[in-house]
Coordinates of C-alpha atoms and ligand atoms in Angstrom, one line a residue:
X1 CA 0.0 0.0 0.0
X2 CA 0.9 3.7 -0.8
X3 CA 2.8 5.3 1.8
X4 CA 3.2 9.0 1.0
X5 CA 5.8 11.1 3.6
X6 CA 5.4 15.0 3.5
X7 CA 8.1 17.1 4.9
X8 CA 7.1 20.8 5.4
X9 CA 10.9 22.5 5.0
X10 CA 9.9 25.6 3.3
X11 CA 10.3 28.0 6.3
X12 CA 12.8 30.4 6.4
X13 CA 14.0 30.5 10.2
X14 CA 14.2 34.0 10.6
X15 CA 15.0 34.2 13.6
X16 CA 18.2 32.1 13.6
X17 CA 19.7 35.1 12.1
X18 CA 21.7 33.0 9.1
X19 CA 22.2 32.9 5.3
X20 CA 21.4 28.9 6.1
X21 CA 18.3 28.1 5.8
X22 CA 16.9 26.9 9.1
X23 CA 16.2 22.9 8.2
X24 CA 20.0 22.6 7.3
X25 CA 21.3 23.7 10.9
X26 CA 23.0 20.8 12.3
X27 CA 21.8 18.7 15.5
X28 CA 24.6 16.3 16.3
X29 CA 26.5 16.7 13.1
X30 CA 23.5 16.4 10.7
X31 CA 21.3 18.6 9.2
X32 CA 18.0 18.8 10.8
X33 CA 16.3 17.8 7.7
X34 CA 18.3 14.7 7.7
X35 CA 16.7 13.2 10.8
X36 CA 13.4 13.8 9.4
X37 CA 14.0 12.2 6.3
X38 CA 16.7 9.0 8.0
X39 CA 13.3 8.5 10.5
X40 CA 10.5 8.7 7.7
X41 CA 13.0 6.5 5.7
X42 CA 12.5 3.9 8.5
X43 CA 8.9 3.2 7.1
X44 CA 9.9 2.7 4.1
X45 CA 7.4 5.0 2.4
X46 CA 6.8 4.6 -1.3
X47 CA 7.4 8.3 -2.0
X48 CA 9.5 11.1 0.5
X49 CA 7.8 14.6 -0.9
X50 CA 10.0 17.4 0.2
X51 CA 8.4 21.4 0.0
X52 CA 11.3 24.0 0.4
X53 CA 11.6 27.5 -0.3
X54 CA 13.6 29.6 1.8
X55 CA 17.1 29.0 0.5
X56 CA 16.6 27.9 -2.8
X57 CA 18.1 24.7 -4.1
X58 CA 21.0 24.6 -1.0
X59 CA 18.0 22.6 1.0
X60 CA 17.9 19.9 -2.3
X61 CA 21.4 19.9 -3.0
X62 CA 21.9 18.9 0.7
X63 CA 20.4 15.9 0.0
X64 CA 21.7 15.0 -3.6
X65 CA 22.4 11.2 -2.3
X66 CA 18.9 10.9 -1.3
X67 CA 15.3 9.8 -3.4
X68 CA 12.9 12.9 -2.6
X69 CA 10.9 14.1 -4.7
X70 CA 11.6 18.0 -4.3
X71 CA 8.8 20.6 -3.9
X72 CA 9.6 24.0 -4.3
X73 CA 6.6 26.7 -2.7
X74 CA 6.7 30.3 -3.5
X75 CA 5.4 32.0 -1.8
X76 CA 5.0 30.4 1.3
X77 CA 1.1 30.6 1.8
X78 CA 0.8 28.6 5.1
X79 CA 1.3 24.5 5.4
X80 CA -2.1 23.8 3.7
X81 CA -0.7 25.7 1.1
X82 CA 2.5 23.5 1.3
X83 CA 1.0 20.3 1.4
X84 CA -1.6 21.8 -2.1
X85 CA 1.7 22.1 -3.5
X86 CA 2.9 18.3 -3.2
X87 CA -1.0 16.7 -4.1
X88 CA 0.6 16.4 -8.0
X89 CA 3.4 13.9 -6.6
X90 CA 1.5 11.7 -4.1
X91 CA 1.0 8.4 -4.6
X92 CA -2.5 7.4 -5.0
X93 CA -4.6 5.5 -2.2
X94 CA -2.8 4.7 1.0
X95 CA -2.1 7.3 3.8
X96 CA 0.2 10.2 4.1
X97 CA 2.4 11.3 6.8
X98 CA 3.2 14.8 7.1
X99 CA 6.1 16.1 8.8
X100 CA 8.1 19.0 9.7
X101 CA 11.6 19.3 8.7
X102 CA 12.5 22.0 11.9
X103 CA 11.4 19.1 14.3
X104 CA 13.8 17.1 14.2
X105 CA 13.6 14.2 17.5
X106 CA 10.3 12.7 16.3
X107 CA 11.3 9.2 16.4
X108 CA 10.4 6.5 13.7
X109 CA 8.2 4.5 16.8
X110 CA 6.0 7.4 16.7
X111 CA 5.5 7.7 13.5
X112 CA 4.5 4.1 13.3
X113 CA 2.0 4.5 16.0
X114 CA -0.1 7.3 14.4
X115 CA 0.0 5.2 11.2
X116 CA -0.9 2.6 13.3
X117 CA -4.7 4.9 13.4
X118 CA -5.1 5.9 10.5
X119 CA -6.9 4.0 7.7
X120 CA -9.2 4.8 5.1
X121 CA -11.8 6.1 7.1
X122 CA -9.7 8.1 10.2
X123 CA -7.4 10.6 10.1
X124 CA -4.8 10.1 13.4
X125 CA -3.1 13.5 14.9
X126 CA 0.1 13.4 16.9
X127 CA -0.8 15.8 19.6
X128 CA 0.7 16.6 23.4
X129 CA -0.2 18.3 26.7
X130 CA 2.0 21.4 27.6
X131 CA 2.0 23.5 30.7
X132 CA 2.3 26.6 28.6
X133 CA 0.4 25.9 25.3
X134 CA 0.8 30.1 24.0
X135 CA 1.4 29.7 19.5
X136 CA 0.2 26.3 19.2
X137 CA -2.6 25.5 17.5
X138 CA -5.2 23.9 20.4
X139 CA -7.2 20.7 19.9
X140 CA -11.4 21.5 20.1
X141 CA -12.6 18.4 21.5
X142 CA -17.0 17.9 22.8
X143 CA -18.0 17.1 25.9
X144 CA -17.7 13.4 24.8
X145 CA -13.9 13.4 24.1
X146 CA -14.7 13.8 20.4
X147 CA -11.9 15.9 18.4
X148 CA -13.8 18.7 16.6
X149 CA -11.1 21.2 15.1
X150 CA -8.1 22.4 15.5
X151 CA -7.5 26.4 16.4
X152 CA -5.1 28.2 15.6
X153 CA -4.0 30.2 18.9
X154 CA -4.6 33.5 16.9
X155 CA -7.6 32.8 15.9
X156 CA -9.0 31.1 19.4
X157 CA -11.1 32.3 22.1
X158 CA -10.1 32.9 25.4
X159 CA -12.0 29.6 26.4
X160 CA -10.1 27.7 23.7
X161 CA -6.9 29.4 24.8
X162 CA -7.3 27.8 27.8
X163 CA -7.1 24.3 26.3
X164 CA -3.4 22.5 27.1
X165 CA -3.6 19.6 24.3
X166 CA -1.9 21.1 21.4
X167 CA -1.2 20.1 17.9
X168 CA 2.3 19.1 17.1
X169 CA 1.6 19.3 13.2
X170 CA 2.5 16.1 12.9
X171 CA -0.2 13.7 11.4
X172 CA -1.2 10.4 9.2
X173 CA -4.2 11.1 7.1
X174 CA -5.8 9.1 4.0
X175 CA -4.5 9.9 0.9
X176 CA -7.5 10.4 -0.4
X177 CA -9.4 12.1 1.3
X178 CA -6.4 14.4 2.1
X179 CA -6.2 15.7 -1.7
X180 CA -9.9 16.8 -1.7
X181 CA -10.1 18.4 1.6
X182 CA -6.4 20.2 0.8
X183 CA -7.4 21.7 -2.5
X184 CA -10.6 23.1 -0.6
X185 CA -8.8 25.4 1.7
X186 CA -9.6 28.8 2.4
X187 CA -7.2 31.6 3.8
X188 CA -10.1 33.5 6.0
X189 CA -8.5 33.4 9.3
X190 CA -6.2 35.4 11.7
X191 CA -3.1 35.0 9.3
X192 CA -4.5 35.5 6.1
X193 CA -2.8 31.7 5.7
X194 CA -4.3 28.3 4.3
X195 CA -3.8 26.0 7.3
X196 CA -3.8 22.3 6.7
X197 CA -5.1 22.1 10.2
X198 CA -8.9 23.1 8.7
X199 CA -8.8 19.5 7.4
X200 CA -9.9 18.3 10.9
X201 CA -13.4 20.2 11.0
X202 CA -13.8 18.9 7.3
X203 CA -12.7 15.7 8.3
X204 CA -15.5 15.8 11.0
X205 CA -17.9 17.1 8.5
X206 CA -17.9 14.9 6.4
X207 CA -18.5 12.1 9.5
X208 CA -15.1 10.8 9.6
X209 CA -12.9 9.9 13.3
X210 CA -10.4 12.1 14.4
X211 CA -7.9 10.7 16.9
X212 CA -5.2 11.5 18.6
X213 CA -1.9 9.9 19.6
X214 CA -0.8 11.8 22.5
X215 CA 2.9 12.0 23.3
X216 CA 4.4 11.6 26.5
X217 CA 7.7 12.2 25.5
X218 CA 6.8 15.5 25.2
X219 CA 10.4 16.7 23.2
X220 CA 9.7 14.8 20.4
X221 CA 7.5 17.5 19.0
X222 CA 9.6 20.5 19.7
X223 CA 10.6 22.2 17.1
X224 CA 13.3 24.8 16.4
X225 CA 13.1 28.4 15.2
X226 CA 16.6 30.0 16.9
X227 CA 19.8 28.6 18.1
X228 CA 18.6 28.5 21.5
X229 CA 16.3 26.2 20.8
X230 CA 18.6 24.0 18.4
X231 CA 20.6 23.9 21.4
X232 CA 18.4 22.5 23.5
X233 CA 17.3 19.7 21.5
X234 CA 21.4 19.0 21.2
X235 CA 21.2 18.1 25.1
X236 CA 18.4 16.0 24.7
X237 CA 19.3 14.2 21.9
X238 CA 22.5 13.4 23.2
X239 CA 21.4 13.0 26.5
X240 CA 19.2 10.2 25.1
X241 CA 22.0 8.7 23.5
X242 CA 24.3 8.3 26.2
X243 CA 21.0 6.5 28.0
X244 CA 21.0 4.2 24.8
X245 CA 25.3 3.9 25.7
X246 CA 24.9 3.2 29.6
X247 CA 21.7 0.4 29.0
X248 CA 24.3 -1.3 26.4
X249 CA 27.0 -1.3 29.8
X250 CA 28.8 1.5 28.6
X251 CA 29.8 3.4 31.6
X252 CA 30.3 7.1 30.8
X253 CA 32.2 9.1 33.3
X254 CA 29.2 12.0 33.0
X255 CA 26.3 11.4 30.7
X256 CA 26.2 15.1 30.0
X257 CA 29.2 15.4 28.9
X258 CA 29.7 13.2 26.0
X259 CA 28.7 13.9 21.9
X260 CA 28.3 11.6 19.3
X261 CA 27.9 13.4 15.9
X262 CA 27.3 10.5 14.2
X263 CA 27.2 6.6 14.6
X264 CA 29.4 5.1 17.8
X265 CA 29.1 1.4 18.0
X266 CA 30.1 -0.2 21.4
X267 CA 31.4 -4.1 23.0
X268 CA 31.7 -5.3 26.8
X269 CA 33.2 -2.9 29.1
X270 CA 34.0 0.3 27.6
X271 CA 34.7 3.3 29.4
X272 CA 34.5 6.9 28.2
X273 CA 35.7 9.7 30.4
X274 CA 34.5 13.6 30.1
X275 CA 33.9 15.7 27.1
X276 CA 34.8 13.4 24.0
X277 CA 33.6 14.1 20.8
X278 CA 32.5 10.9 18.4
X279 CA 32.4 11.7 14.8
X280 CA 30.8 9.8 11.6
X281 CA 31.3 6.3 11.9
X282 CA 33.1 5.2 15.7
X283 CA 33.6 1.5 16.8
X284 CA 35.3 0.7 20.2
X285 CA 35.6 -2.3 21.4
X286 CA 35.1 -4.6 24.2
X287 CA 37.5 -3.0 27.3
X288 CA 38.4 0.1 25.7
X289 CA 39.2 2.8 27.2
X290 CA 38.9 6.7 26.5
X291 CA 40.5 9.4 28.4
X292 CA 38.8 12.8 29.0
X293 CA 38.9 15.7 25.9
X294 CA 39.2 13.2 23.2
X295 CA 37.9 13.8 19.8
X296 CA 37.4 10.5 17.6
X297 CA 36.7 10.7 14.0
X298 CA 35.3 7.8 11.7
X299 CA 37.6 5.8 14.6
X300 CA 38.3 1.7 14.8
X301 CA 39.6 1.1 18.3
X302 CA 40.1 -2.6 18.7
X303 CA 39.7 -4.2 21.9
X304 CA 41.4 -3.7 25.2
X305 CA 43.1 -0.1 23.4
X306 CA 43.8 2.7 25.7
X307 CA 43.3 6.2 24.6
X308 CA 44.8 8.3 26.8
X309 CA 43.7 12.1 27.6
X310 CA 43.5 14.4 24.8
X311 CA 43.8 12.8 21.5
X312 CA 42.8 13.6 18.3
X313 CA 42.3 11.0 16.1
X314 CA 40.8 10.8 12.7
X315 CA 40.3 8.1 10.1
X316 CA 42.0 5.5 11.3
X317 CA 42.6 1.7 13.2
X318 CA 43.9 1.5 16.3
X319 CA 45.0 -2.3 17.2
X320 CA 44.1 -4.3 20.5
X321 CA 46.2 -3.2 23.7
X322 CA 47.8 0.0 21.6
X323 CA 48.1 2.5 24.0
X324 CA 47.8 6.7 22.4
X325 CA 48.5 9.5 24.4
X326 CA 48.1 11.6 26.2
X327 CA 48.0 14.2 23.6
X328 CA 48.2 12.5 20.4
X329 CA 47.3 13.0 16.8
X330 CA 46.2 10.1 14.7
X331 CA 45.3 11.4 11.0
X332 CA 43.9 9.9 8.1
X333 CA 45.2 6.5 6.9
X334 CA 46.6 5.4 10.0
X335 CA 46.8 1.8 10.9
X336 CA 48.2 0.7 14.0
X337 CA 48.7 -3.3 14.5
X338 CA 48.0 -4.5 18.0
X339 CA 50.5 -3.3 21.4
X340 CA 51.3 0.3 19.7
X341 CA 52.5 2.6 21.7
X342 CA 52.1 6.1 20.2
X343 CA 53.0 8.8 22.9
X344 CA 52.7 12.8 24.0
X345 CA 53.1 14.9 20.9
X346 CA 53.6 12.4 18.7
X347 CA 51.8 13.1 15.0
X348 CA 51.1 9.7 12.7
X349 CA 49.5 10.2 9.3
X350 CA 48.7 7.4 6.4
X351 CA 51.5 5.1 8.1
X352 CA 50.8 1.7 9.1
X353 CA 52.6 0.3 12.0
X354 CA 52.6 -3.1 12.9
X355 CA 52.5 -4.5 16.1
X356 CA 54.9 -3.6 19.5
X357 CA 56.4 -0.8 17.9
X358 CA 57.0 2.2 19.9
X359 CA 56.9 6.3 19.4
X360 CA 56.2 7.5 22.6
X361 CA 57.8 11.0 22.4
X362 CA 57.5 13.9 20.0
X363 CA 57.4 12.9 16.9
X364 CA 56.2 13.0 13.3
X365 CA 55.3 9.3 10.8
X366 CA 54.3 10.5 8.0
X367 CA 53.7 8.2 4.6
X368 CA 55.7 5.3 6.3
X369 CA 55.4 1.4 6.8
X370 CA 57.1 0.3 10.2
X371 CA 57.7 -3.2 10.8
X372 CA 57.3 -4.5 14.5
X373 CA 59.4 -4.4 17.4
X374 CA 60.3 -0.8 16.0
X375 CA 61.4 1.6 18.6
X376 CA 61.4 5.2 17.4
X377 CA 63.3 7.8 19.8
X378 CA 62.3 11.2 20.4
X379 CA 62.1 13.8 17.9
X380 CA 62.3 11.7 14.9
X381 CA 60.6 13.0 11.9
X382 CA 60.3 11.6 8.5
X383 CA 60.5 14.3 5.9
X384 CA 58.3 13.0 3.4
X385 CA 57.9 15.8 1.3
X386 CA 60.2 17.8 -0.7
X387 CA 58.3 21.0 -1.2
X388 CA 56.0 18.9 -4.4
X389 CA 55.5 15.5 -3.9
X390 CA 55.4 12.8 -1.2
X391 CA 57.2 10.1 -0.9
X392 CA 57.3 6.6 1.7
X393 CA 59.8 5.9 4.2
X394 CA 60.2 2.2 4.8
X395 CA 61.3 0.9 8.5
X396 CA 61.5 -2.7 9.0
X397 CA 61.1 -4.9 12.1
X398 CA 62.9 -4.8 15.1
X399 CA 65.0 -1.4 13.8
X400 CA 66.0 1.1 16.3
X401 CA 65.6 4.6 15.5
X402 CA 68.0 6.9 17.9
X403 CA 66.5 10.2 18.7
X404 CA 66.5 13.7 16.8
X405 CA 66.8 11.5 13.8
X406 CA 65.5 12.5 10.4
X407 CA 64.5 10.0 7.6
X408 CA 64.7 11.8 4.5
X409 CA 62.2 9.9 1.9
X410 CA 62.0 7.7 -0.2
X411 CA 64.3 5.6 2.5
X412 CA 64.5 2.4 3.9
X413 CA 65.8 0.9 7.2
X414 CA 66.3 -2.5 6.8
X415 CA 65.6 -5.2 9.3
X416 CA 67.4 -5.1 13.4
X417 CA 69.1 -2.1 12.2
X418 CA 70.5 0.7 14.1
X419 CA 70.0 4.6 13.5
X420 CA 72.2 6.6 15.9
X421 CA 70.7 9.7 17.4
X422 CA 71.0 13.1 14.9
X423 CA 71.0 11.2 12.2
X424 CA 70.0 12.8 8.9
X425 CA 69.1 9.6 6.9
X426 CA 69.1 9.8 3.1
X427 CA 70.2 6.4 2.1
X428 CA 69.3 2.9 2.5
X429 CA 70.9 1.8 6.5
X430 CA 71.7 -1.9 5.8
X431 CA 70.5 -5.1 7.9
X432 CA 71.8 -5.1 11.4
X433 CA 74.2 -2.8 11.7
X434 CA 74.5 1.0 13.4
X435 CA 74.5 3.7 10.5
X436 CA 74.8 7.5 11.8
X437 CA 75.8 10.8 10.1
X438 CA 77.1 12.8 12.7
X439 CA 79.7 15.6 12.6
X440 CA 82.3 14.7 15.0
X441 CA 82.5 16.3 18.0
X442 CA 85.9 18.2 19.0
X443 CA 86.4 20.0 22.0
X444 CA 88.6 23.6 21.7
X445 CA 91.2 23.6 24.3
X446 CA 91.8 26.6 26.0
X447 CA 88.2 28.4 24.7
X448 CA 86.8 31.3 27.0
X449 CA 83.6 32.6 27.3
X450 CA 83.3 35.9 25.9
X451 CA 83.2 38.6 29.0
X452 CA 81.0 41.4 29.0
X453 CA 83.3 44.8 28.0
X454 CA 82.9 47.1 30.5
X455 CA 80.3 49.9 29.9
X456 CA 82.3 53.3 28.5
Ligands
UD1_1 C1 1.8 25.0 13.0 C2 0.3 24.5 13.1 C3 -0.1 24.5 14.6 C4 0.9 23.7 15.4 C5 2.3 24.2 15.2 C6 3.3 23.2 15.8 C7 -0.9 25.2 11.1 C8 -1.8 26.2 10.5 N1 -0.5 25.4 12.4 O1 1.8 26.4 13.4 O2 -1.4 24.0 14.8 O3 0.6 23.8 16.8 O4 2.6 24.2 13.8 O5 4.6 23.8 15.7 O6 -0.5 24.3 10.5 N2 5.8 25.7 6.4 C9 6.0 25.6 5.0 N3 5.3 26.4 4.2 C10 4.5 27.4 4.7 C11 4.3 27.5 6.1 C12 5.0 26.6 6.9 O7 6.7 24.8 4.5 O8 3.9 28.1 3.9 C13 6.6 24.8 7.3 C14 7.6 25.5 8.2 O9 8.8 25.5 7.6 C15 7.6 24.6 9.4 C16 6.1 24.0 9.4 O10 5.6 24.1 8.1 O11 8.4 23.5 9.3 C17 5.2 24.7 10.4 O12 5.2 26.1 10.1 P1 5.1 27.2 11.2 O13 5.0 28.5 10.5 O14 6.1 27.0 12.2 O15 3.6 26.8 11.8 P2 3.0 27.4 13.1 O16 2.3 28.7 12.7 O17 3.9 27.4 14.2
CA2 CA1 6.2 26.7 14.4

């Protein structure tokens, strides 16, 4: 059966005071839009409609990956004037679920439950019961129960005023029916707008049920019009994913202080200190640990790894029992083999390091393959770019790499051997052996400090 999904997006968010249009602000690293549409998507709908305005094609073009069928409404003549727009691109038959793309927490479960209502002969509202109901359109109900209408807070009475059950502008109605009673909208009311909430009394009318599902989870249905408010939802939406973390045994040194901006997939045991930031697509697993300020980026941390206080890491694998940090930088196309040891101030990018090697102090691996067993001394760099290109430095197992030392690549250090400290490599050190370029040291007999001459 048809299932059509509306999202009303065409608002311009004035006040959030930016050349963004308002459905594009982020809430944990994704456009508000986008966990609209990733819920609806949930349901599998046969057909996501999309109205947008405000903004022009930068709404659309946000969502290029994505099947919606795009609705552009100019002007903006109130949602039952949004919704007219879309009645072209339904499918036929079925119901329709309309949404709003500035409220963004409405989970997929509710969504299933007003469906759950509606058929072909009742039209199911999401509604919910707020201490201070002042904007929202109110829910007219008879002496029975019965829902009547919905008014608009402008356009209500004192008496009605006074009613707390509001409408969330979410709702599930039958297809249709929802195309006749759409294009038979009028604008005579307070706001000189066409509201799709008039469907109710038509609905009723014409001797068709009304009902409600009334939330309890009351911040599902708040929406956002300023950066206030998008910060709010922030702390609940992350506050009820470190809920989803703790009931899956993750224990979180302080649920409020922990984001995940993206997808963070957990095992047995894992601990998270304060304020770390997970990005895009995070695994840790079982007995990991992560130290407090840590900021983990499209992150594989295999089990029993340490991340120490912090750490930046982005794209990248870090192997069982490695330990990084405190104050480390992992970049892209890093992969670390298991019982790493990558230190304070220590940088690795696109190396892969295989497994017991150490760099535990100041240091930078760029473009390199290091064997195991590797130990790599203080202050060693690999210069692995000359200015235009980039090139790989090679360090087999069990080398040692003496401190200060500088690998100029392309360069190889072959296997067990020795690089004594200040050394400035620029050819192949052979198997086994020490290989150092030092200047010798001499010692000038009979030198004296310089004295200060006296002052004239
Ligand atoms: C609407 C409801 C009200 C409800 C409230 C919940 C109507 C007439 N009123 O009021 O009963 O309590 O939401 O927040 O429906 N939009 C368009 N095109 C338009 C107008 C709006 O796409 O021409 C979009 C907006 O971008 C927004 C949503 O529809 O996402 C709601 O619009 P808004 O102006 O916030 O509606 P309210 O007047 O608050
Ligand atoms: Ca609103």
């Amino acid at each position: 059966m048809a299932l059509n999904v509306i999202i009303l997006a065409a608002g311009q968010g004035k006040r959030m005071y930016s050349v963004l249009p308002k459905v594009l602000h982020r809430l944990a690293g994704k456009p508000m839009l986008g966990h609209v549409i990733d819920a609806a998507l949930k349901l599998q709908p046969t057909k996501v409609c999309a109205v947008y305005g405000h903004g022009g094609s930068t709404v659309p073009n946000a969502f290029e990956n994505y099947v919606i069928t795009w609705v552009k409404q100019e002007p903006q003549l109130g949602t039952g004037h949004a919704v007219m727009q879309t009645l072209p691109h339904l499918d036929e038959g079925g119901t329709t679920l309309i949404l709003y793309g500035d409220v963004p927490l409405v989970t997929a479960e509710t969504m299933r439950a007003l469906l759950s209502i509606a058929n072909q002969d009742k039209f199911a509202l999401l509604t919910v019961k707020l201490e201070d109901p002042t904007g929202y359109g109110r829910i007219v109900r008879d002496n029975s129960g019965k829902i009547l209408s919905i008014v608009e807070h402008k356009d209500a009475t004192e008496a009605q005023r006074a009613i707390n059950e509001v409408n969330t502008g979410i709702m599930a109605v039958p297809t249709e029916h929802l195309a006749r009673w759409v294009s038979n909208l009028s604008n005579n009311n307070a706001q000189g707008e066409y509201y799709l909430t008039d469907i109710v009394a038509k609905a009723v009318d014409e001797g068709l049920a009304v009902e409600a599902h009334i939330l309890t989870r009351a911040w599902e249905s708040l929406g956002v019009n300023s950066k206030s408010q998008l910060a709010e939802l922030e702390r609940i939406h992350q506050r009820n994913i470190a809920e989803a973390l703790m009931e899956k045994g993750v224990a979180l040194a302080d649920p409020a202080r922990i984001d995940v901006r993206g997808n963070l997939v957990t095992g047995r045991d894992v601990f998270i200190d304060v304020n770390c930031i997970f990005e895009g697509e995070v695994a840790l697993a079982d007995h990991v640990t992560i130290g407090a300020n840590c900021v983990l980026k499209n992150v594989k941390v295999q089990a029993g790894a340490r991340i120490e206080p912090f750490c930046h890491l982005e794209d990248a694998v870090i192997g069982s029992t490695s330990r990084i940090g405190p104050y480390a930088r992992i970049r892209p196309g890093t992969i670390l083999a298991e019982d790493v040891h990558i230190g304070n101030f220590v940088e690795v990018k696109n190396s892969q390091i295989a497994a017991h090697s150490k760099a535990n102090h100041l240091a930078y691996i760029g473009d390199a393959t290091i064997g195991s067993n590797v130990n790599i001394g203080a202050g060693t760099i690999t210069c692995n770019y000359d200015g235009a290109n980039k090139y790989r430095t090679v360090i087999e197992d069990d080398v040692f790499i003496g401190s200060d030392t500088q690998l100029v690549a392309p360069v190889t250090v072959k296997r067990g051997a020795t690089i004594g400290a200040g050394t400035t490599l620029t050819m192949e050190a052979p198997e086994g052996q020490l290989t150092l370029s030092r200047a010798k040291q001499v010692t000038i007999n009979g030198w004296m400090r310089p004295l200060k001459k006296p002052k004239a």
